[in-house]
PDB file of C-alpha atoms in Angstrom:
ATOM      1  CA  MET A  15     142.971  21.227 281.100  1.00  0.00           C
ATOM      2  CA  SER A  16     145.355  20.873 284.033  1.00  0.00           C
ATOM      3  CA  ALA A  17     148.299  23.258 284.198  1.00  0.00           C
ATOM      4  CA  PRO A  18     151.584  21.930 282.771  1.00  0.00           C
ATOM      5  CA  VAL A  19     153.280  21.187 286.101  1.00  0.00           C
ATOM      6  CA  VAL A  20     156.179  19.103 284.760  1.00  0.00           C
ATOM      7  CA  ALA A  21     156.922  21.536 281.935  1.00  0.00           C
ATOM      8  CA  ALA A  22     156.937  24.482 284.338  1.00  0.00           C
ATOM      9  CA  PHE A  23     159.283  22.629 286.678  1.00  0.00           C
ATOM     10  CA  LEU A  24     161.767  21.797 283.937  1.00  0.00           C
ATOM     11  CA  GLN A  25     161.585  25.280 282.469  1.00  0.00           C
ATOM     12  CA  LYS A  26     162.390  26.752 285.884  1.00  0.00           C
ATOM     13  CA  ALA A  27     165.374  24.434 286.166  1.00  0.00           C
ATOM     14  CA  ALA A  28     166.505  25.521 282.694  1.00  0.00           C
ATOM     15  CA  ALA A  29     166.212  29.183 283.667  1.00  0.00           C
ATOM     16  CA  HIS A  30     168.683  28.540 286.488  1.00  0.00           C
ATOM     17  CA  GLY A  31     171.127  26.921 284.110  1.00  0.00           C
ATOM     18  CA  GLU A  32     170.490  23.423 285.417  1.00  0.00           C
ATOM     19  CA  LEU A  33     168.990  21.886 282.290  1.00  0.00           C
ATOM     20  CA  PRO A  34     168.989  22.947 278.622  1.00  0.00           C
ATOM     21  CA  LEU A  35     165.537  22.344 277.162  1.00  0.00           C
ATOM     22  CA  THR A  36     166.230  23.053 273.501  1.00  0.00           C
ATOM     23  CA  GLY A  37     164.451  20.443 271.478  1.00  0.00           C
ATOM     24  CA  CYS A  38     162.077  19.650 274.322  1.00  0.00           C
ATOM     25  CA  SER A  39     159.281  18.934 271.884  1.00  0.00           C
ATOM     26  CA  ASP A  40     161.455  16.695 269.745  1.00  0.00           C
ATOM     27  CA  ASP A  41     160.226  13.094 269.698  1.00  0.00           C
ATOM     28  CA  SER A  42     163.457  11.751 268.215  1.00  0.00           C
ATOM     29  CA  GLY A  43     164.677  10.568 271.615  1.00  0.00           C
ATOM     30  CA  THR A  44     167.664  12.935 271.691  1.00  0.00           C
ATOM     31  CA  ALA A  45     167.981  14.692 275.024  1.00  0.00           C
ATOM     32  CA  PRO A  46     170.615  16.232 277.264  1.00  0.00           C
ATOM     33  CA  GLY A  47     172.411  14.209 279.873  1.00  0.00           C
ATOM     34  CA  PRO A  48     170.791  13.387 283.205  1.00  0.00           C
ATOM     35  CA  ALA A  49     170.073  16.415 285.410  1.00  0.00           C
ATOM     36  CA  ALA A  50     168.546  16.828 288.834  1.00  0.00           C
ATOM     37  CA  ALA A  51     165.274  18.173 287.466  1.00  0.00           C
ATOM     38  CA  VAL A  52     164.813  15.314 285.019  1.00  0.00           C
ATOM     39  CA  GLY A  53     165.770  12.829 287.735  1.00  0.00           C
ATOM     40  CA  ALA A  54     163.120  14.287 290.020  1.00  0.00           C
ATOM     41  CA  VAL A  55     160.431  13.718 287.389  1.00  0.00           C
ATOM     42  CA  ARG A  56     161.572  10.127 286.923  1.00  0.00           C
ATOM     43  CA  LEU A  57     161.616   9.595 290.691  1.00  0.00           C
ATOM     44  CA  LEU A  58     157.967  10.651 290.898  1.00  0.00           C
ATOM     45  CA  GLY A  59     157.006   8.202 288.164  1.00  0.00           C
ATOM     46  CA  ALA A  60     153.289   8.195 287.400  1.00  0.00           C
ATOM     47  CA  ASP A  61     152.723  10.773 290.137  1.00  0.00           C
ATOM     48  CA  ALA A  62     154.234  13.379 287.812  1.00  0.00           C
ATOM     49  CA  LEU A  63     151.013  13.053 285.811  1.00  0.00           C
ATOM     50  CA  ALA A  64     148.663  12.337 288.712  1.00  0.00           C
ATOM     51  CA  PRO A  65     146.818  15.698 288.380  1.00  0.00           C
ATOM     52  CA  HIS A  66     145.787  14.768 284.841  1.00  0.00           C
ATOM     53  CA  VAL A  67     144.819  11.215 285.801  1.00  0.00           C
ATOM     54  CA  LEU A  68     142.738  12.248 288.808  1.00  0.00           C
ATOM     55  CA  ALA A  69     141.061  15.117 286.962  1.00  0.00           C
ATOM     56  CA  GLY A  70     140.479  13.052 283.819  1.00  0.00           C
ATOM     57  CA  GLN A  71     142.050  15.739 281.646  1.00  0.00           C
ATOM     58  CA  ALA A  72     144.287  15.517 278.600  1.00  0.00           C
ATOM     59  CA  LEU A  73     147.884  16.675 278.483  1.00  0.00           C
ATOM     60  CA  VAL A  74     148.760  19.987 276.930  1.00  0.00           C
ATOM     61  CA  PRO A  75     151.536  19.660 274.298  1.00  0.00           C
ATOM     62  CA  GLU A  76     154.257  21.228 276.450  1.00  0.00           C
ATOM     63  CA  GLU A  77     153.515  18.830 279.304  1.00  0.00           C
ATOM     64  CA  SER A  78     153.730  15.833 277.026  1.00  0.00           C
ATOM     65  CA  ALA A  79     157.024  17.114 275.603  1.00  0.00           C
ATOM     66  CA  ALA A  80     158.473  17.611 279.086  1.00  0.00           C
ATOM     67  CA  VAL A  81     157.661  14.077 280.198  1.00  0.00           C
ATOM     68  CA  ARG A  82     158.990  12.673 276.937  1.00  0.00           C
ATOM     69  CA  LEU A  83     162.213  14.576 277.574  1.00  0.00           C
ATOM     70  CA  ALA A  84     162.554  12.980 280.996  1.00  0.00           C
ATOM     71  CA  LEU A  85     162.032   9.541 279.499  1.00  0.00           C
ATOM     72  CA  SER A  86     164.488  10.218 276.671  1.00  0.00           C
ATOM     73  CA  ALA A  87     167.171  11.453 279.066  1.00  0.00           C
ATOM     74  CA  LEU A  88     166.890   8.355 281.249  1.00  0.00           C
ATOM     75  CA  PRO A  89     165.333   5.614 279.103  1.00  0.00           C
ATOM     76  CA  PRO A  90     163.463   2.824 280.928  1.00  0.00           C
ATOM     77  CA  ALA A  91     165.166  -0.565 280.943  1.00  0.00           C
ATOM     78  CA  GLN A  92     163.887  -2.743 278.124  1.00  0.00           C
ATOM     79  CA  ARG A  93     164.818  -5.914 280.010  1.00  0.00           C
ATOM     80  CA  PRO A  94     163.355  -5.541 283.494  1.00  0.00           C
ATOM     81  CA  PRO A  95     165.329  -7.301 286.235  1.00  0.00           C
ATOM     82  CA  ALA A  96     164.018 -10.322 288.069  1.00  0.00           C
ATOM     83  CA  ALA A  97     161.929  -9.770 291.170  1.00  0.00           C
ATOM     84  CA  PRO A  98     163.508 -10.285 294.605  1.00  0.00           C
ATOM     85  CA  PRO A  99     164.988 -12.596 295.781  1.00  0.00           C
ATOM     86  CA  HIS A 100     166.114 -13.694 292.305  1.00  0.00           C
ATOM     87  CA  GLY A 101     167.231 -10.164 291.447  1.00  0.00           C
ATOM     88  CA  PRO A 102     168.223  -6.983 293.306  1.00  0.00           C
ATOM     89  CA  GLU A 103     165.455  -4.957 294.918  1.00  0.00           C
ATOM     90  CA  ALA A 104     166.309  -1.419 293.750  1.00  0.00           C
ATOM     91  CA  PRO A 105     166.433  -1.981 289.950  1.00  0.00           C
ATOM     92  CA  TRP A 106     163.221  -4.009 290.094  1.00  0.00           C
ATOM     93  CA  THR A 107     161.442  -1.227 292.006  1.00  0.00           C
ATOM     94  CA  ARG A 108     162.814   1.356 289.565  1.00  0.00           C
ATOM     95  CA  ALA A 109     161.514  -0.691 286.635  1.00  0.00           C
ATOM     96  CA  TRP A 110     158.000  -0.736 288.076  1.00  0.00           C
ATOM     97  CA  ILE A 111     158.046   3.025 288.693  1.00  0.00           C
ATOM     98  CA  ASP A 112     159.181   3.565 285.100  1.00  0.00           C
ATOM     99  CA  TRP A 113     156.424   1.260 283.868  1.00  0.00           C
ATOM    100  CA  GLY A 114     153.842   3.350 285.703  1.00  0.00           C
ATOM    101  CA  LEU A 115     155.029   6.615 284.161  1.00  0.00           C
ATOM    102  CA  VAL A 116     155.109   5.174 280.636  1.00  0.00           C
ATOM    103  CA  ALA A 117     151.709   3.507 281.090  1.00  0.00           C
ATOM    104  CA  VAL A 118     150.082   6.778 282.170  1.00  0.00           C
ATOM    105  CA  LEU A 119     151.777   8.806 279.443  1.00  0.00           C
ATOM    106  CA  THR A 120     150.713   6.273 276.814  1.00  0.00           C
ATOM    107  CA  ARG A 121     147.151   6.378 278.069  1.00  0.00           C
ATOM    108  CA  LEU A 122     147.019  10.169 278.034  1.00  0.00           C
ATOM    109  CA  ASP A 123     149.058  10.877 274.935  1.00  0.00           C
ATOM    110  CA  SER A 124     149.854   7.683 272.972  1.00  0.00           C
ATOM    111  CA  ALA A 125     153.534   7.895 273.880  1.00  0.00           C
ATOM    112  CA  ALA A 126     156.076   6.189 271.669  1.00  0.00           C
ATOM    113  CA  PHE A 127     157.978   4.866 274.680  1.00  0.00           C
ATOM    114  CA  ARG A 128     157.935   1.276 275.814  1.00  0.00           C
ATOM    115  CA  ALA A 129     158.485  -0.106 279.308  1.00  0.00           C
ATOM    116  CA  PRO A 130     157.707  -3.830 279.677  1.00  0.00           C
ATOM    117  CA  ALA A 131     155.976  -4.804 282.889  1.00  0.00           C
ATOM    118  CA  PRO A 132     158.526  -6.294 285.320  1.00  0.00           C
ATOM    119  CA  ALA A 133     158.044  -9.589 287.120  1.00  0.00           C
ATOM    120  CA  ALA A 134     155.334  -9.823 289.767  1.00  0.00           C
ATOM    121  CA  PRO A 135     156.272  -8.988 293.365  1.00  0.00           C
ATOM    122  CA  PRO A 136     157.122 -11.770 295.819  1.00  0.00           C
ATOM    123  CA  PRO A 137     153.940 -13.229 297.303  1.00  0.00           C
ATOM    124  CA  CYS A 138     152.714 -12.308 300.756  1.00  0.00           C
ATOM    125  CA  ASP A 139     152.022 -15.211 303.110  1.00  0.00           C
ATOM    126  CA  GLY A 140     149.853 -14.571 306.146  1.00  0.00           C
ATOM    127  CA  ASN A 141     151.278 -17.673 307.799  1.00  0.00           C
ATOM    128  CA  ALA A 142     154.916 -16.645 307.363  1.00  0.00           C
ATOM    129  CA  PRO A 143     156.768 -14.865 310.177  1.00  0.00           C
ATOM    130  CA  ARG A 144     155.834 -11.232 309.848  1.00  0.00           C
ATOM    131  CA  ARG A 145     159.456 -10.166 309.261  1.00  0.00           C
ATOM    132  CA  HIS A 146     160.270 -12.984 306.832  1.00  0.00           C
ATOM    133  CA  SER A 147     161.713 -11.217 303.782  1.00  0.00           C
ATOM    134  CA  ALA A 148     162.290 -12.391 300.244  1.00  0.00           C
ATOM    135  CA  ALA A 149     165.582 -10.495 300.211  1.00  0.00           C
ATOM    136  CA  GLY A 150     166.915 -12.550 303.100  1.00  0.00           C
ATOM    137  CA  ALA A 151     165.365 -15.867 302.116  1.00  0.00           C
ATOM    138  CA  ASP A 152     166.722 -18.666 300.011  1.00  0.00           C
ATOM    139  CA  ALA A 153     165.668 -17.979 296.422  1.00  0.00           C
ATOM    140  CA  HIS A 154     164.520 -21.584 295.930  1.00  0.00           C
ATOM    141  CA  HIS A 155     162.123 -21.543 298.879  1.00  0.00           C
ATOM    142  CA  CYS A 156     160.751 -17.997 299.012  1.00  0.00           C
ATOM    143  CA  GLY A 157     158.361 -18.581 296.128  1.00  0.00           C
ATOM    144  CA  GLU A 158     156.832 -21.496 298.022  1.00  0.00           C
ATOM    145  CA  SER A 159     156.271 -19.805 301.370  1.00  0.00           C
ATOM    146  CA  GLY A 160     155.987 -16.123 300.494  1.00  0.00           C
ATOM    147  CA  GLU A 161     157.130 -13.423 302.877  1.00  0.00           C
ATOM    148  CA  GLY A 162     155.773 -11.765 305.994  1.00  0.00           C
ATOM    149  CA  TRP A 163     153.497  -8.758 305.905  1.00  0.00           C
ATOM    150  CA  ILE A 164     156.086  -6.276 307.168  1.00  0.00           C
ATOM    151  CA  PRO A 165     158.620  -6.428 304.306  1.00  0.00           C
ATOM    152  CA  TRP A 166     155.822  -7.067 301.821  1.00  0.00           C
ATOM    153  CA  SER A 167     153.865  -3.953 302.840  1.00  0.00           C
ATOM    154  CA  LEU A 168     157.019  -1.830 302.904  1.00  0.00           C
ATOM    155  CA  ARG A 169     157.776  -2.879 299.336  1.00  0.00           C
ATOM    156  CA  MET A 170     154.228  -2.012 298.271  1.00  0.00           C
ATOM    157  CA  GLY A 171     154.770   1.396 299.837  1.00  0.00           C
ATOM    158  CA  GLN A 172     157.771   1.917 297.581  1.00  0.00           C
ATOM    159  CA  LEU A 173     155.458   1.265 294.633  1.00  0.00           C
ATOM    160  CA  ALA A 174     152.752   3.685 295.800  1.00  0.00           C
ATOM    161  CA  SER A 175     153.010   5.770 292.627  1.00  0.00           C
ATOM    162  CA  LEU A 176     151.234   2.886 290.872  1.00  0.00           C
ATOM    163  CA  ALA A 177     148.143   3.357 293.056  1.00  0.00           C
ATOM    164  CA  LEU A 178     146.292   5.501 290.531  1.00  0.00           C
ATOM    165  CA  PRO A 179     143.042   4.970 288.608  1.00  0.00           C
ATOM    166  CA  GLY A 180     143.413   3.250 285.263  1.00  0.00           C
ATOM    167  CA  LEU A 181     146.602   1.350 286.054  1.00  0.00           C
ATOM    168  CA  ASP A 182     146.483  -2.421 286.416  1.00  0.00           C
ATOM    169  CA  SER A 183     149.260  -4.981 286.787  1.00  0.00           C
ATOM    170  CA  SER A 184     150.489  -7.841 288.915  1.00  0.00           C
ATOM    171  CA  VAL A 185     151.311  -5.291 291.633  1.00  0.00           C
ATOM    172  CA  HIS A 186     147.676  -4.192 291.665  1.00  0.00           C
ATOM    173  CA  ASP A 187     146.575  -7.831 291.808  1.00  0.00           C
ATOM    174  CA  ALA A 188     148.806  -8.270 294.856  1.00  0.00           C
ATOM    175  CA  ALA A 189     147.169  -5.279 296.540  1.00  0.00           C
ATOM    176  CA  ARG A 190     143.706  -6.693 295.872  1.00  0.00           C
ATOM    177  CA  SER A 191     144.708 -10.054 297.352  1.00  0.00           C
ATOM    178  CA  HIS A 192     146.328  -8.727 300.525  1.00  0.00           C
ATOM    179  CA  ALA A 193     144.301  -5.845 301.925  1.00  0.00           C
ATOM    180  CA  LEU A 194     144.887  -7.114 305.476  1.00  0.00           C
ATOM    181  CA  ALA A 195     148.674  -7.014 305.027  1.00  0.00           C
ATOM    182  CA  LEU A 196     148.407  -3.453 303.711  1.00  0.00           C
ATOM    183  CA  ALA A 197     146.228  -2.447 306.663  1.00  0.00           C
ATOM    184  CA  ARG A 198     148.726  -3.967 309.082  1.00  0.00           C
ATOM    185  CA  GLY A 199     151.635  -2.253 307.353  1.00  0.00           C
ATOM    186  CA  ALA A 200     149.959   1.164 307.348  1.00  0.00           C
ATOM    187  CA  THR A 201     148.939   0.846 311.006  1.00  0.00           C
ATOM    188  CA  ARG A 202     152.404  -0.288 312.065  1.00  0.00           C
ATOM    189  CA  SER A 203     154.025   2.670 310.278  1.00  0.00           C
ATOM    190  CA  LEU A 204     151.560   5.076 311.848  1.00  0.00           C
ATOM    191  CA  LEU A 205     152.238   3.736 315.349  1.00  0.00           C
ATOM    192  CA  ARG A 206     155.960   4.070 314.699  1.00  0.00           C
ATOM    193  CA  ARG A 207     155.353   7.677 313.598  1.00  0.00           C
ATOM    194  CA  ASP A 208     156.764   6.861 310.191  1.00  0.00           C
ATOM    195  CA  PHE A 209     154.199   9.037 308.460  1.00  0.00           C
ATOM    196  CA  PRO A 210     155.724   9.010 304.963  1.00  0.00           C
ATOM    197  CA  THR A 211     155.615   5.204 304.858  1.00  0.00           C
ATOM    198  CA  ALA A 212     152.139   5.139 306.399  1.00  0.00           C
ATOM    199  CA  ALA A 213     150.919   7.575 303.736  1.00  0.00           C
ATOM    200  CA  ARG A 214     152.376   5.514 300.904  1.00  0.00           C
ATOM    201  CA  ILE A 215     150.854   2.232 302.077  1.00  0.00           C
ATOM    202  CA  THR A 216     147.548   3.962 302.845  1.00  0.00           C
ATOM    203  CA  ARG A 217     147.391   5.059 299.222  1.00  0.00           C
ATOM    204  CA  TRP A 218     146.950   1.436 298.234  1.00  0.00           C
ATOM    205  CA  LEU A 219     144.102   1.117 300.715  1.00  0.00           C
ATOM    206  CA  ALA A 220     142.486   4.254 299.289  1.00  0.00           C
ATOM    207  CA  TRP A 221     142.927   2.823 295.782  1.00  0.00           C
ATOM    208  CA  LEU A 222     141.232  -0.392 296.890  1.00  0.00           C
ATOM    209  CA  ALA A 223     138.395   1.550 298.526  1.00  0.00           C
ATOM    210  CA  ALA A 224     137.891   3.559 295.338  1.00  0.00           C
ATOM    211  CA  GLY A 225     137.427   0.250 293.533  1.00  0.00           C
ATOM    212  CA  GLY A 226     134.759  -0.879 295.978  1.00  0.00           C
ATOM    213  CA  ALA A 227     136.866  -3.266 298.067  1.00  0.00           C
ATOM    214  CA  THR A 228     135.900  -4.061 301.650  1.00  0.00           C
ATOM    215  CA  LEU A 229     138.746  -3.110 303.982  1.00  0.00           C
ATOM    216  CA  PRO A 230     139.617  -4.250 307.530  1.00  0.00           C
ATOM    217  CA  LEU A 231     139.907  -0.649 308.765  1.00  0.00           C
ATOM    218  CA  ASP A 232     138.497   2.817 308.171  1.00  0.00           C
ATOM    219  CA  VAL A 233     140.852   4.199 305.547  1.00  0.00           C
ATOM    220  CA  THR A 234     139.222   7.637 305.695  1.00  0.00           C
ATOM    221  CA  LEU A 235     140.106   8.044 309.376  1.00  0.00           C
ATOM    222  CA  LEU A 236     143.587   6.676 308.704  1.00  0.00           C
ATOM    223  CA  THR A 237     144.130   9.197 305.912  1.00  0.00           C
ATOM    224  CA  GLN A 238     142.877  12.082 308.031  1.00  0.00           C
ATOM    225  CA  ASP A 239     145.132  11.076 310.924  1.00  0.00           C
ATOM    226  CA  ILE A 240     148.201  10.994 308.695  1.00  0.00           C
ATOM    227  CA  ALA A 241     147.228  14.366 307.224  1.00  0.00           C
ATOM    228  CA  LEU A 242     147.055  15.906 310.694  1.00  0.00           C
ATOM    229  CA  ARG A 243     150.269  14.432 312.060  1.00  0.00           C
ATOM    230  CA  GLY A 244     152.440  13.849 309.006  1.00  0.00           C
ATOM    231  CA  GLY A 245     154.632  16.294 307.146  1.00  0.00           C
ATOM    232  CA  GLY A 246     156.989  16.648 304.237  1.00  0.00           C
ATOM    233  CA  GLU A 247     156.201  17.075 300.564  1.00  0.00           C
ATOM    234  CA  ARG A 248     156.174  13.363 299.684  1.00  0.00           C
ATOM    235  CA  CYS A 249     153.837  12.565 302.566  1.00  0.00           C
ATOM    236  CA  LEU A 250     151.511  15.430 301.671  1.00  0.00           C
ATOM    237  CA  LEU A 251     151.397  14.309 298.042  1.00  0.00           C
ATOM    238  CA  ASP A 252     150.403  10.759 298.978  1.00  0.00           C
ATOM    239  CA  VAL A 253     147.784  12.044 301.424  1.00  0.00           C
ATOM    240  CA  ALA A 254     146.357  14.394 298.794  1.00  0.00           C
ATOM    241  CA  ILE A 255     146.053  11.555 296.286  1.00  0.00           C
ATOM    242  CA  SER A 256     144.441   9.293 298.895  1.00  0.00           C
ATOM    243  CA  ARG A 257     141.922  12.011 299.704  1.00  0.00           C
ATOM    244  CA  ARG A 258     141.085  12.374 296.045  1.00  0.00           C
ATOM    245  CA  LEU A 259     140.679   8.617 295.620  1.00  0.00           C
ATOM    246  CA  LEU A 260     138.360   8.555 298.629  1.00  0.00           C
ATOM    247  CA  GLY A 261     136.288  11.477 297.345  1.00  0.00           C
ATOM    248  CA  LEU A 262     137.198  13.683 300.316  1.00  0.00           C
ATOM    249  CA  ASP A 263     138.080  16.650 298.113  1.00  0.00           C
ATOM    250  CA  SER A 264     135.462  18.301 295.952  1.00  0.00           C
ATOM    251  CA  GLU A 265     138.093  19.331 293.403  1.00  0.00           C
TER     252      GLU A 265
END
């Protein structure tokens, strides 16, 4: 089985006095107040368990307990906010990231947590001006016209932690329907030397390729280019997951 990465991270934080982990294995929902270490796990979302998903391995008990602790400390919203432009962007994005973590934990360990799937993302419209954004559009008309590929692809990049095998939702349906917009968004970010964003959007392309989709670009070359020129832990994580999805790593 994969090593308990989350548990080790939280235990290290506890050793430095940042987070008390007494009762970590308790499923009652009681947990200490929010702490930086727990917040980091929640920020990663489903990526906190990506090693187990990609390796097809079960969780060890201490890893399950650590993730449950993070969810207990900062419970997912039970009433997800409306999607933009009818609701604010940040809480809606947060709700989707929470959904991904709970969905993966439930799949691996039958978690007792619940995170309802939020509303579907605003539609992408290839005929709309490329910078046309749902956030800046009239709420009554955005649903009719959709938004341009730039803001749409950037939003999908924010939801890159959902691009993992076994997850499926309206966000994944959107990715399947708009591979060209994702390719444009990844290429634009790469040309702008925004490697973290390019890596996040490219993850969706790698996820599509792993499912057998035909893409408008060579996602393997794109991934390798980002790996050579990008940097930073978040970027490297997304590149590593893309490589695994594409079968570029033997292990």
